[in-house]
Amino acid sequence: IPCQKVHETEHTLAFRDINPARPVHVLVIPKGAYITWDEFAATASAAEQADFVRAIGEVARREGVAGTGYRLLQNNGEHGHQEVPHLHVHVVGGAPAGPMLRRQQ
């Protein structure tokens, strides 16, 4: 699938979201076949885990949102509303994000 790549390392790829929610909206994915965060944390190598976390910080700095603030979003499973069966983190910023979640009534 074609993408607008913004960062790549041995274990991680970051690219722009095709339907951005804010001026900065980048997806960061591990190159390994992981579906959820808990699976990644339990089975990825230490090198993959460190690379992934560092890549998220690098994307925030490169995209210019580290100073003003940004949101990291990551959904797992049915109740987390995961739509794509591959672990990914959204780095979203460049404009105020608003409240994290609406409270249930």
XYZ file of C-alpha atoms in Angstrom:
105
model
C 0.000 0.000 0.000
C 1.498 3.382 -0.951
C 2.129 5.796 1.904
C 3.665 9.175 2.667
C 6.515 7.983 4.866
C 7.816 10.356 7.548
C 10.192 8.058 9.466
C 11.608 4.555 9.106
C 14.001 2.429 11.131
C 14.941 -1.238 11.180
C 11.840 -2.140 13.229
C 9.385 0.741 12.743
C 7.590 2.664 9.989
C 5.737 5.986 10.370
C 3.507 7.534 7.714
C 0.775 10.161 7.361
C -2.827 9.119 7.972
C -4.864 9.213 4.745
C -7.804 10.806 6.582
C -6.164 13.082 9.200
C -8.087 14.149 12.299
C -5.728 17.104 12.994
C -3.048 18.989 11.023
C -0.503 16.423 12.237
C -1.735 12.840 12.120
C 0.930 10.166 11.713
C 0.610 6.405 12.181
C 3.573 4.626 13.741
C 3.696 0.847 13.267
C 6.125 -1.887 14.192
C 7.306 -3.843 11.167
C 6.682 -7.120 12.983
C 3.274 -8.807 12.783
C 1.743 -7.657 16.082
C -1.970 -7.014 16.585
C -2.336 -5.545 20.082
C -0.178 -3.626 22.534
C -0.253 -6.461 25.085
C 0.937 -8.953 22.445
C 3.733 -6.580 21.398
C 4.789 -6.006 25.020
C 4.848 -9.747 25.726
C 6.499 -11.056 22.552
C 8.471 -8.350 20.720
C 12.195 -8.191 21.293
C 13.633 -5.495 23.531
C 15.177 -3.924 20.425
C 11.785 -3.766 18.662
C 10.089 -2.280 21.726
C 12.757 0.367 22.297
C 12.852 1.277 18.612
C 9.063 1.663 18.458
C 8.854 3.904 21.527
C 11.789 6.026 20.347
C 10.244 6.352 16.887
C 7.044 7.783 18.373
C 9.050 10.471 20.173
C 11.082 11.186 17.040
C 7.908 11.638 14.982
C 6.532 14.117 17.541
C 9.769 16.123 17.367
C 10.047 16.019 13.563
C 6.421 17.011 13.103
C 6.865 20.003 15.414
C 4.309 19.017 18.034
C 6.626 18.035 20.893
C 6.629 21.596 22.240
C 2.923 22.398 21.900
C 1.530 19.001 22.802
C 0.071 16.017 21.042
C -2.054 12.964 21.691
C -1.111 9.322 21.294
C -4.009 7.034 20.423
C -3.831 3.259 20.300
C -6.853 0.946 20.127
C -6.891 -2.737 21.108
C -9.558 -5.324 20.362
C -13.313 -5.044 20.052
C -13.993 -2.847 23.104
C -11.076 -0.588 22.181
C -12.594 -0.193 18.685
C -9.534 -1.552 16.882
C -10.356 -1.401 13.167
C -7.035 -2.578 11.671
C -5.536 -5.889 12.847
C -2.000 -4.513 13.122
C -0.596 -2.611 16.095
C -0.288 1.103 15.385
C -0.121 4.338 17.357
C -1.632 7.596 16.100
C 0.456 10.720 16.796
C -2.102 13.536 16.578
C -1.401 17.246 17.060
C -1.077 20.656 15.523
C -4.401 21.848 17.000
C -6.180 21.437 20.359
C -7.451 17.891 20.767
C -10.271 18.454 23.276
C -11.288 16.034 26.045
C -9.910 12.530 25.889
C -13.225 10.664 26.111
C -16.808 11.649 26.601
C -18.123 10.416 29.922
C -20.926 7.881 29.790
C -24.207 9.217 31.135
